[in-house]
Coordinates of C-alpha atoms and ligand atoms in Angstrom, one line a residue:
Chain A
M1 CA -38.7 28.6 -63.9
G2 CA -41.1 31.2 -62.4
N3 CA -42.2 29.0 -59.6
Q4 CA -38.7 27.8 -58.6
S5 CA -37.2 29.0 -55.4
L6 CA -34.0 28.1 -53.6
T7 CA -33.1 28.1 -49.9
V8 CA -29.4 28.3 -49.1
I9 CA -28.4 27.4 -45.6
G10 CA -25.3 29.3 -44.6
G11 CA -24.3 32.8 -45.5
G12 CA -20.5 32.4 -45.4
L13 CA -18.4 32.7 -48.6
V14 CA -19.5 29.3 -50.0
G15 CA -23.3 29.9 -49.4
A16 CA -23.2 33.5 -50.4
A17 CA -21.2 32.9 -53.7
I18 CA -23.6 30.1 -54.7
A19 CA -26.6 32.1 -53.7
Y20 CA -25.4 35.1 -55.7
G21 CA -24.7 32.8 -58.7
A22 CA -28.3 31.4 -58.4
V23 CA -29.8 34.9 -58.2
R24 CA -28.0 36.0 -61.3
S25 CA -29.4 33.0 -63.1
G26 CA -32.8 34.5 -62.3
I27 CA -34.1 32.3 -59.5
H28 CA -35.4 33.7 -56.1
V29 CA -33.1 32.8 -53.3
R30 CA -33.4 32.9 -49.5
V31 CA -30.2 32.6 -47.6
L32 CA -30.6 31.5 -43.9
D33 CA -27.6 32.2 -41.7
Q34 CA -26.9 32.0 -38.0
G35 CA -26.2 34.9 -35.7
D36 CA -23.0 36.6 -34.7
T37 CA -21.8 33.9 -32.4
A38 CA -21.5 31.4 -35.3
F39 CA -18.3 29.7 -36.3
R40 CA -17.4 31.4 -39.5
A41 CA -14.2 30.7 -41.5
S42 CA -15.3 33.4 -43.9
R43 CA -14.7 36.1 -41.4
G44 CA -11.3 34.9 -40.1
N45 CA -9.3 33.7 -43.1
F46 CA -6.1 34.7 -44.9
G47 CA -7.5 36.1 -48.1
L48 CA -5.4 34.3 -50.7
V49 CA -6.7 33.7 -54.2
W50 CA -4.4 30.8 -54.8
V51 CA -3.8 28.0 -57.3
Q52 CA -0.1 27.1 -56.9
S53 CA 0.2 23.5 -55.6
K54 CA -3.5 23.0 -55.4
G55 CA -4.8 19.5 -56.3
H56 CA -1.6 17.5 -56.2
K57 CA -3.6 14.5 -55.1
L58 CA -6.7 15.3 -57.2
P59 CA -6.1 16.6 -60.8
R60 CA -9.7 17.7 -61.2
Y61 CA -9.2 20.0 -58.2
A62 CA -6.1 21.5 -59.8
R63 CA -8.1 22.4 -62.9
W64 CA -11.0 23.7 -60.7
S65 CA -8.7 26.0 -58.8
R66 CA -7.2 27.2 -62.1
D67 CA -10.6 28.0 -63.5
A68 CA -11.4 29.8 -60.3
V69 CA -8.5 32.2 -60.3
T70 CA -9.0 32.8 -64.1
R71 CA -12.6 33.8 -63.5
W72 CA -12.1 35.9 -60.4
P73 CA -11.6 39.2 -62.3
A74 CA -15.0 38.8 -63.8
L75 CA -16.6 38.4 -60.4
Q76 CA -14.7 41.3 -59.0
Q77 CA -15.8 43.6 -61.8
E78 CA -19.4 42.5 -61.7
L79 CA -19.7 42.9 -57.9
L80 CA -18.0 46.3 -58.0
Q81 CA -20.4 47.5 -60.8
L82 CA -23.5 46.2 -59.2
T83 CA -22.9 46.9 -55.5
G84 CA -20.0 49.5 -55.4
V85 CA -18.2 47.2 -53.0
D86 CA -14.6 46.5 -54.0
A87 CA -13.4 43.0 -53.0
G88 CA -9.8 44.2 -53.5
L89 CA -8.6 41.5 -56.0
Q90 CA -4.9 41.8 -56.9
Q91 CA -3.2 39.1 -59.0
P92 CA 0.5 40.0 -59.3
G93 CA 1.5 36.4 -58.9
G94 CA 2.5 34.8 -55.6
F95 CA 5.4 33.1 -53.8
W96 CA 5.9 30.0 -51.7
L97 CA 9.3 30.2 -49.8
G98 CA 11.7 27.4 -49.0
F99 CA 14.0 27.2 -46.0
S100 CA 16.2 24.2 -47.0
D101 CA 17.4 22.5 -50.2
A102 CA 15.3 19.5 -49.3
E103 CA 12.2 21.6 -49.1
M104 CA 13.0 23.2 -52.5
K105 CA 13.4 19.8 -54.1
A106 CA 10.2 18.4 -52.7
R107 CA 8.4 21.6 -53.8
C108 CA 9.7 21.3 -57.4
A109 CA 8.6 17.7 -57.6
L110 CA 5.1 18.5 -56.3
L111 CA 4.5 21.4 -58.7
E112 CA 5.8 19.2 -61.6
N113 CA 3.5 16.4 -60.6
V114 CA 0.4 18.8 -60.7
N115 CA 1.2 19.6 -64.3
Q116 CA 2.0 16.0 -65.3
H117 CA -1.6 15.3 -64.5
G118 CA -3.0 18.1 -66.6
G119 CA -2.8 21.0 -64.1
E120 CA -1.5 23.6 -66.6
V121 CA -0.4 25.8 -63.8
P122 CA 2.7 27.8 -64.7
F123 CA 5.4 28.1 -62.1
E124 CA 9.0 29.1 -61.7
I125 CA 11.5 27.8 -59.1
M126 CA 13.8 30.7 -58.0
N127 CA 17.1 30.6 -56.1
R128 CA 17.8 33.1 -53.5
S129 CA 19.5 35.7 -55.6
K130 CA 16.6 35.8 -58.1
L131 CA 14.1 35.9 -55.3
V132 CA 15.6 39.0 -53.7
Q133 CA 14.8 40.9 -56.9
Y134 CA 11.1 40.3 -56.3
L135 CA 11.1 40.3 -52.5
P136 CA 13.8 42.8 -51.2
G137 CA 14.5 42.4 -47.5
I138 CA 13.9 38.6 -47.4
G139 CA 15.8 36.9 -44.5
Q140 CA 19.0 34.9 -44.7
A141 CA 17.2 31.7 -43.8
V142 CA 15.2 31.7 -47.1
V143 CA 17.0 29.6 -49.6
G144 CA 14.6 29.9 -52.6
G145 CA 11.0 29.9 -53.6
S146 CA 8.4 29.0 -56.2
F147 CA 6.5 31.7 -58.1
C148 CA 3.2 31.3 -59.8
P149 CA 2.0 34.2 -61.9
M150 CA -1.7 33.3 -61.5
D151 CA -1.7 33.7 -57.7
G152 CA -3.1 36.7 -55.8
H153 CA -5.1 37.9 -52.9
A154 CA -8.3 39.8 -52.0
N155 CA -10.1 41.3 -49.1
P156 CA -12.3 38.4 -47.9
L157 CA -14.5 40.6 -45.7
M158 CA -15.3 42.9 -48.5
L159 CA -15.9 39.9 -50.8
L160 CA -18.4 38.6 -48.4
R161 CA -20.1 42.0 -48.1
A162 CA -20.2 42.4 -51.8
L163 CA -21.8 39.0 -52.3
H164 CA -24.5 39.7 -49.7
A165 CA -25.1 43.1 -51.2
G166 CA -25.3 41.6 -54.7
I167 CA -27.9 39.0 -53.5
I168 CA -30.0 41.8 -52.0
C169 CA -29.5 44.2 -55.0
R170 CA -31.0 41.6 -57.3
G171 CA -34.1 41.2 -55.1
S172 CA -33.3 38.1 -53.1
E173 CA -33.0 37.8 -49.3
V174 CA -30.4 37.1 -46.6
I175 CA -32.0 36.3 -43.2
S176 CA -29.6 36.1 -40.3
G177 CA -30.2 35.0 -36.8
V178 CA -31.6 31.7 -38.1
E179 CA -30.4 28.4 -36.6
V180 CA -31.7 25.7 -39.0
A181 CA -32.6 22.6 -37.0
R182 CA -34.6 20.4 -39.4
I183 CA -35.4 20.0 -43.1
R184 CA -38.3 18.1 -44.4
F185 CA -38.7 16.9 -48.0
D186 CA -42.1 16.3 -49.6
S187 CA -41.4 14.2 -52.7
E188 CA -44.9 14.4 -54.1
K189 CA -45.0 18.2 -54.1
Q190 CA -41.2 18.4 -54.7
E191 CA -40.9 20.8 -51.8
F192 CA -38.5 21.4 -49.0
E193 CA -39.5 22.9 -45.7
T194 CA -36.8 24.3 -43.5
F195 CA -37.4 24.7 -39.8
S196 CA -35.4 26.9 -37.5
G197 CA -34.9 26.0 -33.8
D198 CA -37.2 28.9 -32.8
G199 CA -40.2 27.5 -34.8
R200 CA -40.0 29.5 -38.0
S201 CA -40.2 27.7 -41.4
W202 CA -39.6 28.4 -45.1
K203 CA -40.6 26.5 -48.2
S204 CA -38.7 26.1 -51.4
T205 CA -38.4 23.8 -54.4
R206 CA -34.6 23.5 -54.1
I207 CA -32.2 23.6 -51.2
V208 CA -28.4 24.0 -50.9
L209 CA -26.6 23.1 -47.7
A210 CA -23.6 25.4 -47.4
A211 CA -23.4 25.6 -43.6
G212 CA -19.7 25.0 -43.2
L213 CA -19.2 23.1 -40.1
G214 CA -23.0 22.9 -39.7
N215 CA -23.1 20.6 -42.8
A216 CA -22.0 17.6 -40.9
R217 CA -25.2 17.6 -38.9
L218 CA -27.6 18.7 -41.6
A219 CA -26.4 16.5 -44.5
P220 CA -27.8 13.2 -43.2
Q221 CA -31.4 14.7 -43.1
L222 CA -31.3 14.9 -46.9
G223 CA -29.5 11.6 -47.6
L224 CA -26.1 13.2 -48.0
N225 CA -22.8 12.6 -46.3
A226 CA -20.4 15.4 -45.2
P227 CA -18.1 14.5 -42.3
V228 CA -16.6 18.0 -42.0
F229 CA -14.5 18.8 -38.9
P230 CA -12.8 21.9 -37.6
T231 CA -9.1 22.8 -38.0
R232 CA -8.1 26.0 -36.2
G233 CA -6.0 28.6 -37.9
Q234 CA -4.5 31.5 -35.9
V235 CA -3.6 34.7 -37.8
L236 CA -1.7 37.9 -36.8
I237 CA -2.0 41.3 -38.2
T238 CA 0.3 44.3 -37.9
E239 CA -0.3 48.0 -37.9
R240 CA -0.6 49.6 -41.3
L241 CA 2.8 50.0 -42.9
K242 CA 4.0 51.8 -46.0
P243 CA 3.8 49.4 -49.0
F244 CA 7.0 47.2 -49.1
L245 CA 5.6 43.8 -50.3
R246 CA 4.5 43.7 -53.8
Y247 CA 3.7 39.9 -53.9
P248 CA 1.6 37.8 -51.6
M249 CA 3.2 34.7 -50.1
N250 CA 1.4 31.7 -48.8
K251 CA 2.3 32.7 -45.2
L252 CA 2.6 36.4 -45.3
R253 CA 1.0 39.2 -47.3
Q254 CA 0.6 43.0 -47.1
T255 CA -3.0 44.1 -47.7
L256 CA -4.0 47.0 -49.9
E257 CA -4.6 49.0 -46.6
G258 CA -1.0 48.4 -45.6
S259 CA -1.2 45.9 -42.7
V260 CA 0.8 42.7 -42.9
Q261 CA -1.2 39.5 -42.3
V262 CA 0.8 36.6 -41.0
G263 CA -0.8 33.1 -41.2
S264 CA -1.8 30.6 -40.2
T265 CA -1.5 27.7 -37.9
S266 CA -3.2 24.4 -38.4
E267 CA -4.5 22.9 -35.1
D268 CA -6.8 20.2 -34.1
V269 CA -8.5 21.7 -31.0
G270 CA -12.2 20.9 -31.6
F271 CA -14.7 23.8 -31.6
N272 CA -12.3 26.3 -29.9
D273 CA -11.7 29.4 -32.0
G274 CA -9.5 31.2 -29.5
T275 CA -5.8 32.1 -29.6
S276 CA -2.7 30.9 -27.7
T277 CA 0.4 32.9 -26.8
E278 CA 2.6 30.0 -27.8
R279 CA 1.3 29.9 -31.4
I280 CA 1.2 33.7 -31.7
E281 CA 4.9 33.7 -30.8
W282 CA 5.6 30.9 -33.3
L283 CA 3.9 32.8 -36.1
A284 CA 5.6 36.1 -35.2
R285 CA 9.0 34.4 -35.1
R286 CA 8.5 32.8 -38.5
A287 CA 7.5 36.1 -39.9
V288 CA 10.6 37.8 -38.6
T289 CA 12.8 35.0 -40.0
T290 CA 11.2 35.6 -43.4
F291 CA 11.4 39.4 -43.2
P292 CA 13.8 40.6 -40.4
A293 CA 12.6 44.2 -40.7
L294 CA 9.2 43.0 -39.4
A295 CA 10.8 42.8 -36.0
Y296 CA 10.0 46.6 -35.8
A297 CA 6.4 46.3 -36.9
R298 CA 3.8 46.3 -34.2
L299 CA 1.1 43.6 -34.0
V300 CA -2.3 45.0 -33.4
R301 CA -4.5 41.8 -33.3
A302 CA -4.4 38.0 -33.4
W303 CA -7.4 35.8 -33.9
G304 CA -8.4 32.2 -34.5
A305 CA -10.9 30.8 -36.9
L306 CA -12.1 27.2 -37.7
R307 CA -11.6 25.8 -41.2
P308 CA -14.4 23.4 -42.2
L309 CA -12.4 20.5 -43.6
T310 CA -13.2 17.2 -45.1
P311 CA -11.0 14.1 -44.4
D312 CA -9.1 14.5 -47.7
G313 CA -9.2 18.3 -47.7
Y314 CA -11.1 18.4 -51.0
P315 CA -14.6 19.8 -51.5
I316 CA -17.9 18.0 -51.5
Y317 CA -20.3 19.1 -54.3
Q318 CA -23.3 16.8 -54.8
E319 CA -27.0 16.4 -55.4
S320 CA -28.9 14.1 -53.2
S321 CA -30.2 11.0 -54.9
S322 CA -33.0 10.4 -52.3
C323 CA -34.1 14.0 -52.2
P324 CA -33.6 15.4 -55.8
G325 CA -33.3 19.2 -55.7
A326 CA -31.2 19.1 -52.5
F327 CA -27.5 19.8 -52.8
I328 CA -24.5 20.1 -50.6
A329 CA -21.4 22.3 -51.1
T330 CA -18.6 22.5 -48.6
S331 CA -15.0 23.4 -49.4
H332 CA -11.8 24.8 -48.1
S333 CA -10.4 27.7 -50.1
G334 CA -13.8 29.5 -50.2
V335 CA -12.0 32.8 -51.2
S336 CA -10.0 31.3 -54.1
L337 CA -13.0 29.4 -55.4
A338 CA -15.6 32.2 -55.0
S339 CA -15.8 32.8 -58.7
V340 CA -16.6 29.2 -59.8
H341 CA -18.9 28.8 -56.8
C342 CA -20.8 31.7 -58.2
F343 CA -20.7 31.1 -62.0
V344 CA -20.6 27.3 -62.1
I345 CA -22.0 25.8 -58.8
G346 CA -24.7 28.6 -58.5
A347 CA -25.9 27.9 -62.0
W348 CA -25.9 24.1 -61.5
M349 CA -27.6 24.1 -58.0
S350 CA -30.3 26.5 -59.1
G351 CA -31.2 24.2 -62.0
M352 CA -30.0 26.4 -64.8
A353 CA -27.0 24.2 -65.8
E354 CA -26.0 20.6 -65.8
R355 CA -23.5 19.3 -63.2
P356 CA -20.0 20.3 -64.4
P357 CA -18.1 17.5 -66.1
D358 CA -16.1 14.9 -64.1
F359 CA -17.7 16.1 -60.8
G360 CA -18.2 12.5 -59.5
V361 CA -14.8 12.8 -57.7
F362 CA -16.4 15.5 -55.4
N363 CA -19.1 13.1 -54.2
G364 CA -19.4 13.0 -50.4
D365 CA -20.0 9.2 -50.6
R366 CA -16.2 8.8 -50.9
F367 CA -16.2 9.2 -47.1
A368 CA -18.8 6.5 -46.5
N369 CA -16.5 4.8 -44.0
S370 CA -15.5 8.0 -42.1
K371 CA -17.4 8.7 -38.9
Chain B
M1 CA -3.3 73.7 -34.8
T2 CA -5.0 75.5 -31.9
T3 CA -2.8 77.0 -29.2
N4 CA -5.5 77.3 -26.6
A5 CA -5.1 74.0 -24.8
L6 CA -8.4 72.3 -24.1
F7 CA -6.7 70.5 -21.2
S8 CA -4.5 71.8 -18.5
I9 CA -2.4 70.3 -15.7
P10 CA -3.5 71.4 -12.2
E11 CA -1.2 74.0 -10.7
S12 CA 0.6 72.5 -7.7
S13 CA 4.1 72.9 -6.5
G14 CA 6.4 70.1 -5.9
H15 CA 6.1 68.3 -9.3
D16 CA 9.4 67.1 -10.7
M17 CA 9.5 68.5 -14.2
V18 CA 11.0 67.1 -17.4
T19 CA 11.6 68.7 -20.8
I20 CA 10.6 67.0 -24.1
A21 CA 10.8 68.3 -27.6
F22 CA 7.8 68.2 -29.9
E23 CA 8.6 69.1 -33.5
G24 CA 11.6 70.9 -32.2
R25 CA 9.7 73.0 -29.6
N26 CA 10.7 72.4 -26.0
L27 CA 7.8 71.6 -23.6
T28 CA 8.4 71.4 -19.8
V29 CA 5.9 69.1 -18.2
P30 CA 5.4 67.1 -15.0
A31 CA 7.3 63.8 -14.8
G32 CA 5.1 60.7 -15.0
I33 CA 2.4 62.0 -17.3
S34 CA 1.8 60.4 -20.7
V35 CA 3.2 61.9 -23.8
A36 CA -0.4 62.4 -25.0
A37 CA -1.3 64.3 -21.9
A38 CA 1.8 66.4 -22.3
L39 CA 1.0 67.4 -25.8
L40 CA -2.7 68.0 -25.2
S41 CA -2.0 70.3 -22.3
N42 CA 0.3 72.3 -24.5
G43 CA -2.4 72.9 -27.1
V44 CA -1.3 70.2 -29.6
S45 CA -4.3 68.9 -31.6
D46 CA -2.6 67.4 -34.6
F47 CA -0.7 64.3 -33.6
R48 CA -0.6 62.5 -36.8
S49 CA -2.0 62.3 -40.3
S50 CA -4.4 59.5 -41.2
V51 CA -3.1 56.6 -43.2
V52 CA -6.1 56.7 -45.6
G53 CA -7.0 60.4 -46.1
Q54 CA -4.1 62.3 -44.6
A55 CA -6.6 64.1 -42.3
P56 CA -5.2 65.3 -38.9
R57 CA -5.8 63.1 -35.9
A58 CA -5.6 63.4 -32.1
P59 CA -6.1 61.0 -29.1
Y60 CA -9.5 59.6 -28.6
C61 CA -9.6 56.9 -25.9
M62 CA -6.5 57.7 -23.9
M63 CA -6.3 54.1 -22.9
G64 CA -4.5 52.2 -25.7
A65 CA -7.4 51.0 -27.7
C66 CA -8.0 53.3 -30.6
F67 CA -4.5 54.0 -32.0
E68 CA -5.5 57.6 -32.8
C69 CA -2.6 59.1 -30.7
L70 CA 0.3 57.7 -32.7
V71 CA 3.5 59.8 -32.8
E72 CA 7.2 59.2 -33.6
I73 CA 9.3 59.0 -30.4
N74 CA 13.1 59.1 -30.5
E75 CA 12.9 58.1 -34.2
F76 CA 10.7 55.1 -33.6
P77 CA 7.5 55.3 -35.6
A78 CA 3.9 54.9 -34.6
R79 CA 4.1 54.9 -30.8
Q80 CA 0.9 55.1 -28.8
S81 CA 1.5 58.3 -26.9
C82 CA -1.3 57.7 -24.4
L83 CA 0.6 54.7 -23.1
I84 CA 4.1 56.1 -22.9
S85 CA 5.4 58.3 -20.0
V86 CA 7.4 61.4 -20.8
Q87 CA 11.2 61.1 -20.2
D88 CA 13.6 64.0 -20.0
G89 CA 15.1 64.7 -23.4
M90 CA 12.5 62.7 -25.4
R91 CA 12.2 63.7 -29.1
V92 CA 8.6 63.6 -30.3
R93 CA 7.4 64.2 -33.8
R94 CA 4.1 63.8 -35.7
Q95 CA 3.4 60.4 -37.3
L96 CA 2.9 61.1 -40.9
G97 CA 0.8 58.4 -42.6
A98 CA 1.8 54.8 -42.1
S99 CA 5.1 53.9 -40.6
A100 CA 7.7 52.5 -42.9
I101 CA 9.8 49.6 -42.0
N102 CA 13.4 49.8 -43.0
I103 CA 14.2 47.1 -45.5
K104 CA 17.9 46.3 -45.9
D105 CA 18.8 43.6 -48.2
E106 CA 20.5 40.7 -46.4
L107 CA 22.4 39.4 -49.4
Ligands
FAD1 C1 -7.2 30.7 -40.7 C2 -7.8 30.5 -42.1 C3 -7.2 30.8 -43.2 C4 -7.7 30.6 -44.5 N1 -7.1 31.1 -45.6 C5 -7.7 31.0 -46.8 C6 -7.1 31.6 -47.9 O1 -6.1 32.2 -47.8 N2 -7.8 31.4 -49.1 C7 -8.9 30.7 -49.2 O2 -9.4 30.6 -50.3 N3 -9.5 30.1 -48.2 C8 -8.9 30.3 -46.9 N4 -9.5 29.7 -45.8 C9 -10.7 28.9 -46.0 C10 -12.0 29.7 -46.2 O3 -12.1 30.7 -45.2 C11 -13.2 28.8 -46.1 O4 -13.0 27.8 -47.2 C12 -14.5 29.4 -46.3 O5 -14.6 30.6 -45.5 C13 -15.6 28.5 -46.1 O6 -16.8 29.1 -46.2 P1 -18.2 28.5 -45.7 O7 -19.2 29.4 -46.2 O8 -18.3 27.1 -46.2 O9 -18.0 28.4 -44.1 P2 -18.3 29.5 -43.0 O10 -17.6 30.7 -43.3 O11 -17.8 28.8 -41.7 O12 -19.8 29.7 -43.0 C14 -20.7 28.8 -42.7 C15 -22.0 29.5 -42.3 O13 -23.0 28.6 -42.1 C16 -23.8 29.1 -41.1 N5 -24.5 27.9 -40.4 C17 -23.9 26.8 -39.9 N6 -24.8 26.0 -39.4 C18 -26.0 26.6 -39.6 C19 -27.4 26.2 -39.3 N7 -27.7 25.1 -38.6 N8 -28.3 27.1 -39.6 C20 -28.1 28.3 -40.3 N9 -26.8 28.6 -40.6 C21 -25.8 27.8 -40.3 C22 -22.8 29.8 -40.1 O14 -23.5 30.8 -39.4 C23 -21.8 30.4 -41.1 O15 -22.1 31.7 -41.4 C24 -9.0 29.9 -44.6 C25 -9.6 29.5 -43.4 C26 -9.1 29.8 -42.1 C27 -9.8 29.4 -40.9
FES2 S1 -5.6 57.6 -27.5 FE1 -6.5 55.7 -28.1 S2 -4.8 54.4 -28.2 FE2 -4.0 56.3 -27.5

């Protein structure tokens, strides 16, 4: 494999995890990433490492998410040892909370359905009095919850930093300030040439498109289909507080540093990653309903970030049939899936492993009729 | 804690004065100034202890951006003293580490 080289377009969590996985398989990688004004879900997300309820419409995705949380500790350890950067993984189990009996019933049915299709994701439905033992201080409006012992959270910014450091530690490169405009495939030489808008270019024998929202525009150049679109999420963060929440919840968590993160909205506002008072208020109100004592906590920041989503919400992982050696990877839950993006997708896309079994379901061609 | 104040309040007559208590010590200061200004002009340089390393901290920006000036005011934790005006009878204490929120079980 000495003459193999890989270009990864996009240095967010998806691109960086795949690039790091490729580097550890022994291939030279060059990550090309935009500048500081780029849209980057990886720098504005909620930080959950989550499996509960994942894949209820796609059993392969439930298993994929379970593999991901199971393999996260190995990634955390490896990055910590190699780079000294602690991605802050904690997996004490996590809660979803219900505010009505109808919600509780639907939740139970959904989690059972995941397991009837081979999910093998353990969970426990708890009533209010049981819940209070785990989450003291929970509001009156909460009627119950579901607990999954495999859920957890991490520090997504430190994870991104650790992945970038790992790529560089092992002798590969991350080049930022690059806006990729065009990619050319030379089938005789089996070579890709990537051109930036400002006239620079780089050659490689393989290429991975992991450009988040940028994938929609780049994919067709390599015979691939990735109709990703932005969904905005707004997030709030409080001042640092003494630890009072042992378990992350899908809408609220206390970080290792003590701040409470409250998330997140889901809005269709195009390429606008700003915030709005009305949604900030809505998030704050929901947080106080969940934990009344939070009424006394001070918010220090709010921000918006754009999720790159596919029409069905599930990932696209695919090799191009017209340009062999070109791959696309785009997914929601880039924090949760970081471990398998590294260990499994990185090895596959760098040519060191076969495509994982039953991966046809993640083909982007399933959206052939989407615009 | 130094007692030589790095900052002072210009001498001029005609100020209304108020008295606040800092860690039990009474300080008489001009009405209308910020709590941070009142403490600094009385030689206080240790406003709070850092959440991470417990090191002493003092105001930095004096304009609400850095959160270095946090103190406890009238039993409310983590107030930005550079943004709050002194009031007669105010009780001010150091902010030690992160503030705690008071969890009461709503059973
Ligand atoms: C509010 C919110 C909450 C979330 N919560 C969670 C959570 O709790 N757990 C979880 O697992 N996931 C969560 N996610 C999802 C997660 O953040 C994303 O799945 C992940 O960050 C996607 O990573 P990415 O690398 O594909 O995209 P991005 O982070 O968007 O990165 C794409 C990169 O590609 C680069 N790029 C784009 N076009 C080009 C181009 N033409 N040339 C060069 N570079 C280019 C950009 O500069 C950017 O750095 C959340 C997302 C949001 C917005
Ligand atoms: S001194 Fe900076 S916020 Fe008060």
